Short mmCIF file of C-alpha atoms and ligand atoms in Angstrom, two decimals:
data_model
loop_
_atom_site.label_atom_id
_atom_site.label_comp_id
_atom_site.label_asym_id
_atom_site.label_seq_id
_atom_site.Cartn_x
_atom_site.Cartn_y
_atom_site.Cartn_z
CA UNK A 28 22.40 -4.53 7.40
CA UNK A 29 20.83 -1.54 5.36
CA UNK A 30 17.95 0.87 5.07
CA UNK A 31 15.23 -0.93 3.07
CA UNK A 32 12.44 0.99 1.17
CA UNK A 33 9.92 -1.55 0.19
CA UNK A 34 6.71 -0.16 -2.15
CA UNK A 35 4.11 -1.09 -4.19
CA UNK A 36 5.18 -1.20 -7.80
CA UNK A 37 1.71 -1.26 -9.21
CA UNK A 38 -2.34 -0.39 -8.06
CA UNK A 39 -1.08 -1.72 -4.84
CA UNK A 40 -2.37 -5.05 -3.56
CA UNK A 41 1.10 -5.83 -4.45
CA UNK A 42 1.68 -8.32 -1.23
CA UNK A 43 3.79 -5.89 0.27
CA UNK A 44 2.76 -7.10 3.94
CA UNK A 45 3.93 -10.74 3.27
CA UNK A 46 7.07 -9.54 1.88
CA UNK A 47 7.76 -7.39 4.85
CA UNK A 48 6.42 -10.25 7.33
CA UNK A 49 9.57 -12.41 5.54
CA UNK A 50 11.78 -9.55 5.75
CA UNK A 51 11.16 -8.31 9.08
CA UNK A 52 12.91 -11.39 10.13
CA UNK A 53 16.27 -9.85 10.06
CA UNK A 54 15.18 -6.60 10.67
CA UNK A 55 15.48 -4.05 13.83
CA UNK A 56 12.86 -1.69 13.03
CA UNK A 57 9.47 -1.80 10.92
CA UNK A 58 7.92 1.72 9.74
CA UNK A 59 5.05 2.66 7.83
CA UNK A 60 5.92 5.98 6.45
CA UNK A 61 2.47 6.95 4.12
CA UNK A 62 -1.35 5.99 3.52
CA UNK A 63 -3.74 5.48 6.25
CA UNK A 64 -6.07 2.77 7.19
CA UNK A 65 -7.15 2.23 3.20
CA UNK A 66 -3.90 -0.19 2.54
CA UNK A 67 -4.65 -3.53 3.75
CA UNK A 68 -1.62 -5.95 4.17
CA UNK A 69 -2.55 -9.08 4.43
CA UNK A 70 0.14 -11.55 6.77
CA UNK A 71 -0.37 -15.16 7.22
CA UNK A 72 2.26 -16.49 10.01
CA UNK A 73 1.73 -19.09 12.73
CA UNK A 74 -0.04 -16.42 14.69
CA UNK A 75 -3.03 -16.89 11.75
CA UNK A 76 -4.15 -14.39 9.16
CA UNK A 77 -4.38 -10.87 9.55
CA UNK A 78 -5.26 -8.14 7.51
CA UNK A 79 -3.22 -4.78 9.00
CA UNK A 80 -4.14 -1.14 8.16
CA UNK A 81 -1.87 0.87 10.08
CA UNK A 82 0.34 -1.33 12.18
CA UNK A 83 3.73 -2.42 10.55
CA UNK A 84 3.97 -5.70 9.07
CA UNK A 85 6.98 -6.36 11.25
CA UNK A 86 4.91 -6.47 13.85
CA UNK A 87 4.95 -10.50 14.88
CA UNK A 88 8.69 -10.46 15.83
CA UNK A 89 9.68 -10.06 19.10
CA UNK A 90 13.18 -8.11 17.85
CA UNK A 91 11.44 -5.64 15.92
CA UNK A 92 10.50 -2.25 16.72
CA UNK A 93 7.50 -0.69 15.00
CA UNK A 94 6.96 2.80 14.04
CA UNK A 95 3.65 4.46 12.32
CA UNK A 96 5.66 7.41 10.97
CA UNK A 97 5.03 10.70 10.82
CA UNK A 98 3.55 10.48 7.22
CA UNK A 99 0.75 8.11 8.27
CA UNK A 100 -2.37 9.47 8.79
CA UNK A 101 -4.34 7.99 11.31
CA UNK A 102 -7.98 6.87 12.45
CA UNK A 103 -7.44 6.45 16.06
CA UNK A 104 -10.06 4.13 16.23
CA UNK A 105 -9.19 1.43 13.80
CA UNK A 106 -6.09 1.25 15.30
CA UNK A 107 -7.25 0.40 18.71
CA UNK A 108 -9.18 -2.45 16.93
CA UNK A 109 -6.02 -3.49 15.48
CA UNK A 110 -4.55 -3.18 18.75
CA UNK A 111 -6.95 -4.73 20.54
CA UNK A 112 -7.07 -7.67 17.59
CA UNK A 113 -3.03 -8.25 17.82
CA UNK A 114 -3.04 -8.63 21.70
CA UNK A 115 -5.99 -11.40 21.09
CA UNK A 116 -3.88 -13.69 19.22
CA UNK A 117 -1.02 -13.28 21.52
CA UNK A 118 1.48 -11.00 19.57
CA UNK A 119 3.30 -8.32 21.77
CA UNK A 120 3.02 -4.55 21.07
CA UNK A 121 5.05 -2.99 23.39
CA UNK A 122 7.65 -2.62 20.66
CA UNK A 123 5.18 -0.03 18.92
CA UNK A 124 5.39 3.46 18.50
CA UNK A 125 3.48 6.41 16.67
CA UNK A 126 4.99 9.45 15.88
CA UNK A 127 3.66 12.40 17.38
CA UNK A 128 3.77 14.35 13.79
CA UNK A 129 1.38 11.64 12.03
CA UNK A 130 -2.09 13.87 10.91
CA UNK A 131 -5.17 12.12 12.81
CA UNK A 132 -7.94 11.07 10.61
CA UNK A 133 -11.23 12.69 12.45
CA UNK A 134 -14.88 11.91 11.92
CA UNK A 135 -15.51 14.79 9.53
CA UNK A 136 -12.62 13.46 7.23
CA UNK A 137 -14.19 10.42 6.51
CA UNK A 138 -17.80 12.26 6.38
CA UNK A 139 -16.74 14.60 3.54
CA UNK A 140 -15.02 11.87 1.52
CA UNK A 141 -18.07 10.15 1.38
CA UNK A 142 -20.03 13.43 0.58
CA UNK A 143 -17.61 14.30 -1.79
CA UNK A 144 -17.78 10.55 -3.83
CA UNK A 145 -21.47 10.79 -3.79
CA UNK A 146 -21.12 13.87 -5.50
CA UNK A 147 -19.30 13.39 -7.97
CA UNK A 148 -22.13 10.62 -8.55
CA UNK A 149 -20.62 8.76 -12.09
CA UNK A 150 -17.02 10.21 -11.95
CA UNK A 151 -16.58 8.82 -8.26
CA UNK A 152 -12.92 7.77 -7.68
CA UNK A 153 -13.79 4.82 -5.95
CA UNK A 154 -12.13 5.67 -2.96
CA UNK A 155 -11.95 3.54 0.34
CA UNK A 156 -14.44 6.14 2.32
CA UNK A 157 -11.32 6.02 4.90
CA UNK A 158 -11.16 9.80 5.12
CA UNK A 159 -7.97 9.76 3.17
CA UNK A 160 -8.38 12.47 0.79
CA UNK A 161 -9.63 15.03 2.90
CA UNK A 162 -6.94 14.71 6.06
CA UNK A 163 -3.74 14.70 3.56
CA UNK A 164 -5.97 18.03 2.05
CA UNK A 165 -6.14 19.13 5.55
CA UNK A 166 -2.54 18.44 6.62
CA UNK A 167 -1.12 20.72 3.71
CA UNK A 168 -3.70 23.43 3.71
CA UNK A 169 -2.51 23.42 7.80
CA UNK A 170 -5.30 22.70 9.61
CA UNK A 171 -4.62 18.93 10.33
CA UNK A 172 -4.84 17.66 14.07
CA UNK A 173 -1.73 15.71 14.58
CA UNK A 174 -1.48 12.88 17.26
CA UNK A 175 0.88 14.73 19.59
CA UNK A 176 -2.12 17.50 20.19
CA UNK A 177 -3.83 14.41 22.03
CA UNK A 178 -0.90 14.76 24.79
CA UNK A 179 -2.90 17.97 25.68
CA UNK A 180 -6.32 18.22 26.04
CA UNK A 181 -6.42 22.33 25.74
CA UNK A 182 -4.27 22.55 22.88
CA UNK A 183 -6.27 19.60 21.32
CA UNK A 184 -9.76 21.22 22.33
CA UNK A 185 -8.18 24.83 20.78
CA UNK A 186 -7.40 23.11 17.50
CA UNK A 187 -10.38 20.82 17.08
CA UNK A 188 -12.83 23.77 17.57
CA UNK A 189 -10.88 26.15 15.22
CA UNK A 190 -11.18 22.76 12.93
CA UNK A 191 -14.74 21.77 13.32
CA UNK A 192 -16.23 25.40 12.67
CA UNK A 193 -14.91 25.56 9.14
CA UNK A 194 -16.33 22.02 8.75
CA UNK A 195 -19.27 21.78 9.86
CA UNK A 196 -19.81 25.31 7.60
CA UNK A 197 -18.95 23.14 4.84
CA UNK A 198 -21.21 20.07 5.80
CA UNK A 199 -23.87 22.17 6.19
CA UNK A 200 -23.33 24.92 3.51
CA UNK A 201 -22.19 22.70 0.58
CA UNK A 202 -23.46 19.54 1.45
CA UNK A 203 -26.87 20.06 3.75
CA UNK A 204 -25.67 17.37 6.18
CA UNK A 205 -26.00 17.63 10.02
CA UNK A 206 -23.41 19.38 12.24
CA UNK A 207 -20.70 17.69 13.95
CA UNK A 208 -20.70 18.02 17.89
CA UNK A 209 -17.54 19.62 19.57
CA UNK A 210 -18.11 17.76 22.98
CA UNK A 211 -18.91 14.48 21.33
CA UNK A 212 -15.74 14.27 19.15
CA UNK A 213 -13.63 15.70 22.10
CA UNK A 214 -14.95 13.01 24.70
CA UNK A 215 -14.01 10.56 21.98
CA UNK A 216 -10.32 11.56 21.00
CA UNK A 217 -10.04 12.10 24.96
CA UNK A 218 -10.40 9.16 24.93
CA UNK A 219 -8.48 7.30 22.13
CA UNK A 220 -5.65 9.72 23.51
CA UNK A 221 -5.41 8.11 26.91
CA UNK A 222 -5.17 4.48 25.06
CA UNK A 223 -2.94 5.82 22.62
CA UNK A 224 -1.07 8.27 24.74
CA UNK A 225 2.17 5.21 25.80
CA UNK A 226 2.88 4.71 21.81
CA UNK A 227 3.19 8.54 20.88
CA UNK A 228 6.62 10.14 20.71
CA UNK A 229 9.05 11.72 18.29
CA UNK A 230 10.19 8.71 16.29
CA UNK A 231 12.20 9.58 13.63
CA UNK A 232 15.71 9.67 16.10
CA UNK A 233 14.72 6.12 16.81
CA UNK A 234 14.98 5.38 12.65
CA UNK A 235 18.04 7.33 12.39
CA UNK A 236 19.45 6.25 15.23
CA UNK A 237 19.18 2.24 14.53
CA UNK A 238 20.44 3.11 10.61
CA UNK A 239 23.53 4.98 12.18
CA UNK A 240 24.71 1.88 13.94
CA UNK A 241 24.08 -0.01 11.01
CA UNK A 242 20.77 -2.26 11.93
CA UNK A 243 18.46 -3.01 9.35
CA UNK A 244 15.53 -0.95 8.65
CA UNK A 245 12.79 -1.56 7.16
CA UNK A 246 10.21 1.09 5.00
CA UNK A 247 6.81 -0.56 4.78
CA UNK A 248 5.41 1.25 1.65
CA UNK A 249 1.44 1.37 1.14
CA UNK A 250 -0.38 1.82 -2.11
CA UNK A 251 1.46 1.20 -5.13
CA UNK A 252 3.18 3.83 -8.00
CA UNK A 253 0.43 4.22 -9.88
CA UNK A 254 -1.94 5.56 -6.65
CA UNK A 255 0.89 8.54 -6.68
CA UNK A 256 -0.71 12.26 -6.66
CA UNK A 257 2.25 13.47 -9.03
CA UNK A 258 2.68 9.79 -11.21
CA UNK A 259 0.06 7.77 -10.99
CA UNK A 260 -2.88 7.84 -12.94
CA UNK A 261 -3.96 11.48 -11.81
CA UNK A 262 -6.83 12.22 -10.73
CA UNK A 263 -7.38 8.46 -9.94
CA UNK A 264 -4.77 8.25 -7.28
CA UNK A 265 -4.43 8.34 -3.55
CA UNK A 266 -3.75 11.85 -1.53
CA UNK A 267 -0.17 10.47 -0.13
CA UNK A 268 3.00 9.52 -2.16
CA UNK A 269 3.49 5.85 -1.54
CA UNK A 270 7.12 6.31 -3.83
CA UNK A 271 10.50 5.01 -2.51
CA UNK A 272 11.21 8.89 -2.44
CA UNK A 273 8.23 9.50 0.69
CA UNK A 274 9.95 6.90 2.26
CA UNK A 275 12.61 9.11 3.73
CA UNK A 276 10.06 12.47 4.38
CA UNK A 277 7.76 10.05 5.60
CA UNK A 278 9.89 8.77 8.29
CA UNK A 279 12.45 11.21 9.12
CA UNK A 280 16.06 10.66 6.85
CA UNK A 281 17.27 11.70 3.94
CA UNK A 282 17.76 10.55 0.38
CA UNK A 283 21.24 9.45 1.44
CA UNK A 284 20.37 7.12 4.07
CA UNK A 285 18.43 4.88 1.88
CA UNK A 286 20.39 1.05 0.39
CA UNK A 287 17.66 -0.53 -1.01
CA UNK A 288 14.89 0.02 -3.05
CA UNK A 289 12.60 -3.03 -3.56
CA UNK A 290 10.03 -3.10 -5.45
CA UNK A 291 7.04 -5.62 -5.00
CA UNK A 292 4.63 -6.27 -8.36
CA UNK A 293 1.89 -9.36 -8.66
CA UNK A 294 2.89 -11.46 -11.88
CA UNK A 295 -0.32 -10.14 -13.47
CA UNK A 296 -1.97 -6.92 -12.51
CA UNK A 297 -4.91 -5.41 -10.19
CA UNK A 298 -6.54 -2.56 -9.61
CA UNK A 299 -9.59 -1.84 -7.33
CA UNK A 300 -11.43 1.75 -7.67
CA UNK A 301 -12.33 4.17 -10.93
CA UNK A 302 -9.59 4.97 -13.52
CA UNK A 303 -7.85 3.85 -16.29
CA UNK A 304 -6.14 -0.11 -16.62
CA UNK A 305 -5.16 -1.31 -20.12
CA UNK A 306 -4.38 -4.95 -19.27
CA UNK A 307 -7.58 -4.80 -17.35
CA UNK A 308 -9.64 -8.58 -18.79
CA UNK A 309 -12.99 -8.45 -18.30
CA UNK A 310 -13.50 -12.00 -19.50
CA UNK A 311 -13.10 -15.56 -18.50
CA UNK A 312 -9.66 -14.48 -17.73
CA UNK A 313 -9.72 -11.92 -15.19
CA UNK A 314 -12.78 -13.68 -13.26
CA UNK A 315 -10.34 -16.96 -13.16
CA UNK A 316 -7.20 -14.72 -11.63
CA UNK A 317 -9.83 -12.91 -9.06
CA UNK A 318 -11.17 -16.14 -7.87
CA UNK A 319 -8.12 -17.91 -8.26
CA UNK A 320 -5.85 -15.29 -6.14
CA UNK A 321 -8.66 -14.07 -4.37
CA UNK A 322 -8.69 -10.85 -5.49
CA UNK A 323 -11.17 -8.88 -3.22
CA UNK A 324 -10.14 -5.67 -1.21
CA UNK A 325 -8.44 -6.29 1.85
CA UNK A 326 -9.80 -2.94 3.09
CA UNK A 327 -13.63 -3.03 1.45
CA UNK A 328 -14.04 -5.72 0.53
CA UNK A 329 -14.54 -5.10 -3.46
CA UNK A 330 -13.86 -7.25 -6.60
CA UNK A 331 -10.08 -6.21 -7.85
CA UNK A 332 -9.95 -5.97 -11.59
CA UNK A 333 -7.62 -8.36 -12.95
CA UNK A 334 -5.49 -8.03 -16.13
CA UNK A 335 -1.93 -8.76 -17.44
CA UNK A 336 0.87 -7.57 -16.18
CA UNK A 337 1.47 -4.11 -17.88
CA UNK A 338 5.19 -3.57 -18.09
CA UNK A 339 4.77 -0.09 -19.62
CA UNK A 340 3.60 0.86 -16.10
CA UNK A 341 5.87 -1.27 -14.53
CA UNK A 342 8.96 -0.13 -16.71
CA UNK A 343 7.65 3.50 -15.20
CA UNK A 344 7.33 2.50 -12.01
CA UNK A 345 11.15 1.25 -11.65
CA UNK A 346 12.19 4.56 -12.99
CA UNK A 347 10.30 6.33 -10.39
CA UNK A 348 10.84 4.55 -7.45
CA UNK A 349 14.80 3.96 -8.45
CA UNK A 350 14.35 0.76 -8.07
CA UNK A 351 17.18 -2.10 -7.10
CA UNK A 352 15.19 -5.00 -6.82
CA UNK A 353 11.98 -6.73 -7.24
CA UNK A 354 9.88 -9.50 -5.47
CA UNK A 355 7.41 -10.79 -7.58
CA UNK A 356 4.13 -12.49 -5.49
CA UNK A 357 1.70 -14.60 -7.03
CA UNK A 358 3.41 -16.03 -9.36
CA UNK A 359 1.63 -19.50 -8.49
CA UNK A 360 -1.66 -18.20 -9.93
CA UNK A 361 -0.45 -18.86 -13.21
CA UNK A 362 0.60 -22.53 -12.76
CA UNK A 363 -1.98 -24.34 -15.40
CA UNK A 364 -2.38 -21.14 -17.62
CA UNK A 365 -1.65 -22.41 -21.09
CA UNK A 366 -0.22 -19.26 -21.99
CA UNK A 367 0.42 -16.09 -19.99
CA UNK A 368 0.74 -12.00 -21.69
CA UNK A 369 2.89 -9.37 -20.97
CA UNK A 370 1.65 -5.77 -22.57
CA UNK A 371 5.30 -4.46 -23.92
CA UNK A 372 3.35 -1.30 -25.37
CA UNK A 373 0.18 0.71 -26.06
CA UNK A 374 -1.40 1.65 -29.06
CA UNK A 375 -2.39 5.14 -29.15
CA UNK A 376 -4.17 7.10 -32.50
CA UNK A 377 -2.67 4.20 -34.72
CA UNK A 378 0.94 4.47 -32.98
CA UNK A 379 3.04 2.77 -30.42
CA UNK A 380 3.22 3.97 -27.13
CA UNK A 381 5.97 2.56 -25.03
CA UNK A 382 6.02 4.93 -21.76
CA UNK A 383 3.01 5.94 -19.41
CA UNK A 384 1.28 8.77 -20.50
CA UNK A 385 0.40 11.34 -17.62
CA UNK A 386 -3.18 11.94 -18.69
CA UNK A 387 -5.10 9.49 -17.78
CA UNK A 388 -7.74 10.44 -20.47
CA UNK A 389 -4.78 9.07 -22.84
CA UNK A 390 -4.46 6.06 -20.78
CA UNK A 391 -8.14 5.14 -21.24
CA UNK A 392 -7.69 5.30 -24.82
CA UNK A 393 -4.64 3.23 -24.52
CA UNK A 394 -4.98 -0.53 -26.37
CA UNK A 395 -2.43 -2.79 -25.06
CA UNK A 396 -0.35 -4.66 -27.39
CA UNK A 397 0.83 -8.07 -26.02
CA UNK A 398 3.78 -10.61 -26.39
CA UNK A 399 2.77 -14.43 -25.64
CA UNK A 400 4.62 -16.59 -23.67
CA UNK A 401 3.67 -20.08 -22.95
CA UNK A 402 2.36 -21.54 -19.60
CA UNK A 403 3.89 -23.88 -17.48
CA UNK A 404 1.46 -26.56 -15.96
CA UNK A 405 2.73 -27.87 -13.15
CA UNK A 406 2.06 -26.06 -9.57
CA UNK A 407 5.33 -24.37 -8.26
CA UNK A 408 3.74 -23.45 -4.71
CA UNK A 409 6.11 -25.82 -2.76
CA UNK A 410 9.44 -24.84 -4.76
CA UNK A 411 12.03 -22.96 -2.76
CA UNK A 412 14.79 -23.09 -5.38
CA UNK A 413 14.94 -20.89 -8.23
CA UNK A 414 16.41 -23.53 -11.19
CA UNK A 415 13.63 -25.59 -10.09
CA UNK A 416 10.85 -23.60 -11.28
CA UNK A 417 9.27 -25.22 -14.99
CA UNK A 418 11.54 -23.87 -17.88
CA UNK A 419 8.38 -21.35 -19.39
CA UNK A 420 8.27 -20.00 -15.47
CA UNK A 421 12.17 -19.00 -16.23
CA UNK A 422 11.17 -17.52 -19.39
CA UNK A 423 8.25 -15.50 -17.91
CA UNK A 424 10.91 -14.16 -15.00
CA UNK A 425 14.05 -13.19 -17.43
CA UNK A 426 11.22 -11.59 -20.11
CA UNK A 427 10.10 -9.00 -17.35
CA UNK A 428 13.48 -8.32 -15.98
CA UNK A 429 14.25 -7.41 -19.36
CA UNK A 430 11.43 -5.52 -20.44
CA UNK A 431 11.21 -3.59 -15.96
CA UNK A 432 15.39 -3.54 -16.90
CA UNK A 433 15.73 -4.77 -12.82
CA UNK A 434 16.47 -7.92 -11.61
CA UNK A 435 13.68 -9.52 -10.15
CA UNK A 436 15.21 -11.36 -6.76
CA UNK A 437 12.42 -12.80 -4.58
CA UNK A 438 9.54 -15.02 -6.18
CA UNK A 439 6.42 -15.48 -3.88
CA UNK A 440 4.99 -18.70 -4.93
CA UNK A 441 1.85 -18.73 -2.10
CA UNK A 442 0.35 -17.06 0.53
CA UNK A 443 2.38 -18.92 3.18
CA UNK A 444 5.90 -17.04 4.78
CA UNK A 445 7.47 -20.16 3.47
CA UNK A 446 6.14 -20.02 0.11
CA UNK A 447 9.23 -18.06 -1.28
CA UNK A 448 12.09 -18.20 -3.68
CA UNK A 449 14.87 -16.10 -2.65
CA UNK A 450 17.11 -15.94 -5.83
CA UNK A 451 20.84 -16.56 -5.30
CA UNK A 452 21.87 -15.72 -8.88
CA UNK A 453 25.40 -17.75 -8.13
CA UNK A 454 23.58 -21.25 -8.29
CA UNK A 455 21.65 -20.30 -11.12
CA UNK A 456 22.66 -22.24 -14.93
P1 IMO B 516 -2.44 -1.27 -0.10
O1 IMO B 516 -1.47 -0.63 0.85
C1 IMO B 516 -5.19 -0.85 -3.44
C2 IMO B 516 -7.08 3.08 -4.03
C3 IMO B 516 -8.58 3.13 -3.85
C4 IMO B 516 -8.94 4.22 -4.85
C5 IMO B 516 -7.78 5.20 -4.71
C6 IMO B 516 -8.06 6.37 -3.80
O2 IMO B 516 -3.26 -2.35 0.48
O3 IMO B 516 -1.76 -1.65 -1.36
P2 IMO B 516 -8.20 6.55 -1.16
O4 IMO B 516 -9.13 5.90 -0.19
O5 IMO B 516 -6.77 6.29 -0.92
O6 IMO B 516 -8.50 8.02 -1.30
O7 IMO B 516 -8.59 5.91 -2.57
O8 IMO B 516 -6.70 4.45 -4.17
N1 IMO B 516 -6.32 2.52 -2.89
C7 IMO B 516 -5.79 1.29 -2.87
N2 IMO B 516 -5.86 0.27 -3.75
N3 IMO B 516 -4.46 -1.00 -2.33
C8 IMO B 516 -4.34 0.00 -1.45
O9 IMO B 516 -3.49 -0.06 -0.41
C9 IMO B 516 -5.05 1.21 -1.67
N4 IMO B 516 -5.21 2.36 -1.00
C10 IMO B 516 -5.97 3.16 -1.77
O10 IMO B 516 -9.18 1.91 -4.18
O11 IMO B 516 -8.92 3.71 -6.15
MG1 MG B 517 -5.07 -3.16 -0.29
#
């Protein structure tokens, strides 16, 4: 029974939904506290495979109570679809709840951030055109619409216009694109309001109540470490802090409320977008590790770039986040490999590097410098204990809990909810 952060620990892509769809089985209450509709977490359970943006993973148990917390920002719109796509395949969401503090992603958000990516032409960040950028921009320069204003239509009209006439000076001004119509975004949010308008309230007394009487809640993370404005790999990030620390601002408690900090990291690494990646392969490699784990964006679609797993970043990462534990996923996409690398270090100007630079301009100059292991070649997708995975598989494990100094605790070996070592380090030799 305890207050469980769970976050990305790398580009994200980590797997963080089907560690949170295991999870969630003990759990009273499921919130996403950051990101918007780009994460994708993909879940496969009996009810089939889905790919959520905004609804909590811990959404398929009956139990389980799911908040979209107040540091979500949100396209009203793809959540209906998610909505609507849930009730299809028969899972209940009567259990779910949005805060009415969460920023609303509007049409103009996602307008300018693909303006603003088509400007900067070559030096694009590769965003996920979501709108993500400019709504966190929005929400801190304080003139975000938030999803309680859809309770009432004047205050919501009031804002939107006071919104819309600053941006549609800048879509026309800056970028020479049409103006956006008042009345026709206004009909529309109407709209999504009424839909939406049983799932708002204030939601962070229903966290802090549950952790007070001890139930177990959970802290879906999105994006990964290195996506974070202040410590990932700046300006190549995301515009919301997908840390352990966001987890409590993003949901409504405080530092001290917090047990757990897991940490979820593939056994290589990905990244999808612009920026720098060290490990990244682009040979034989990396295109057998995309097709292999089929590593395409959950959100657009696009080829991941696939590399070894960096442990500089991921030694950074655990310092970050404060780390307790880690669930490694994928670990299965290895089986057959005849050996597998871990980067230990960079080489920088002729010297060793061994923690993450902040500039990324560094980081691109970065070489990795690798350590060897060897493969294992049998497949490990059906083993549930940990002394039965292959001897190098051991090696691989206890080299990266070394090197991350944190004990890694869950081992995904497959896609499936059953395809999971939970590591009881009692009935370990
Ligand atoms: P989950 O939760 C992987 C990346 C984008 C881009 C950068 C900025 O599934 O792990 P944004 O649209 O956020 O302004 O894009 O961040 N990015 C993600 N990459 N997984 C995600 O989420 C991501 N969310 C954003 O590709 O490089
Ligand atoms: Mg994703």
């Amino acid at each position: 029974m305890a207050v469980i952060a769970v976050v990305g620990g790398q580009w994200g892509d980590e797997g963080k939904g089907k560690i949170i769809d295991l999870l969630a089985e003990k759990a009273k209450i499921v919130v996403r506290f950051s990101g918007g509709d780009n994460a994708g977490h993909t879940v496969i359970n009996p009810y089939g495979e889905f790919r959520l943006h905004l609804v909590p993973s811990g959404i398929f148990y009956p139990q389980v109570t799911c908040i979209i917390g107040n540091g979500v920002a949100i396209n009203p719109a793809v959540l209906l679809e998610e909505i609507d796509d849930l009730q299809s395949h028969g899972v209940g969401i009567s259990r779910l709840f949005i805060s009415d503090r969460a920023h609303l992603i509007m049409p103009y958000h996602i307008l300018l951030d693909r303006l603003e990516e088509e400007r900067r032409s070559k030096g694009a960040l590769g965003t996920t055109l979501r709108g993500i950028g400019p709504v966190f921009a929005d929400k801190v320069a304080r003139v975000g619409i938030r999803t309680g204003d859809l309770l009432d239509r004047d205050i919501f009209l009031s804002r939107l216009k006071s919104a819309l006439e600053l941006k549609n000076i800048i879509l026309t001004k800056v970028y020479q694109a049409p103006l956006l119509r008042l009345e026709e975004i206004y009909q529309q949010y109407c709209h999504y309001g009424e839909r939406l308008m049983p799932f708002i309230r204030e939601t962070s007394s229903i966290i802090r109540e549950a952790a007070t009487r001890g139930e177990t809640v959970l802290l879906e993370g999105a994006q990964g470490a290195l996506l974070d404005p202040d410590f990932g790999t700046y300006p190549y990030v995301t515009s919301s802090s997908p840390l352990a620390g966001a987890s409590c601002i993003g949901a409504g408690l405080g530092p001290r409320g917090i047990d757990r900090v897991l940490g979820i990291f593939k056994a290589y690494n990905t990244r999808v977008g612009a920026g720098p990646m060290p490990t990244e392969l682009k040979t034989k490699i990396g295109n057998l590790i995309r097709e292999k784990a089929r590593e395409y964006g959950a959100t657009t679609g696009r080829p991941r770039r696939c590399g070894w797993f960096d442990a500089v970043a991921g030694r950074f990462s655990v310092q970050i986040n404060g780390l307790s534990d880690i669930a490694l996923t994928h670990l299965d996409i290895y089986d057959g490999f005849p050996s597998v690398k871990i980067c230990t270090a960079y080489r920088f100007k002729g010297e060793a590097l061994t923690s993450f630079p902040s500039d990324a301009v560094v980081l691109e100059k970065c070489q990795p410098v690798y350590e060897e292991l060897e493969g294992w070649q049998e497949s490990i997708s059906g083993i549930r204990n940990f002394r039965k995975l292959p001897a190098q598989a051991h090696k691989y494990l206890s080299r990266l809990e070394d090197l991350l100094s944190c004990p890694i605790s869950l081992v995904s070996t497959g896609p499936d909810r059953r395809q999971i070592i939970e590591r009881n380090p009692k009935s370990e030799v």
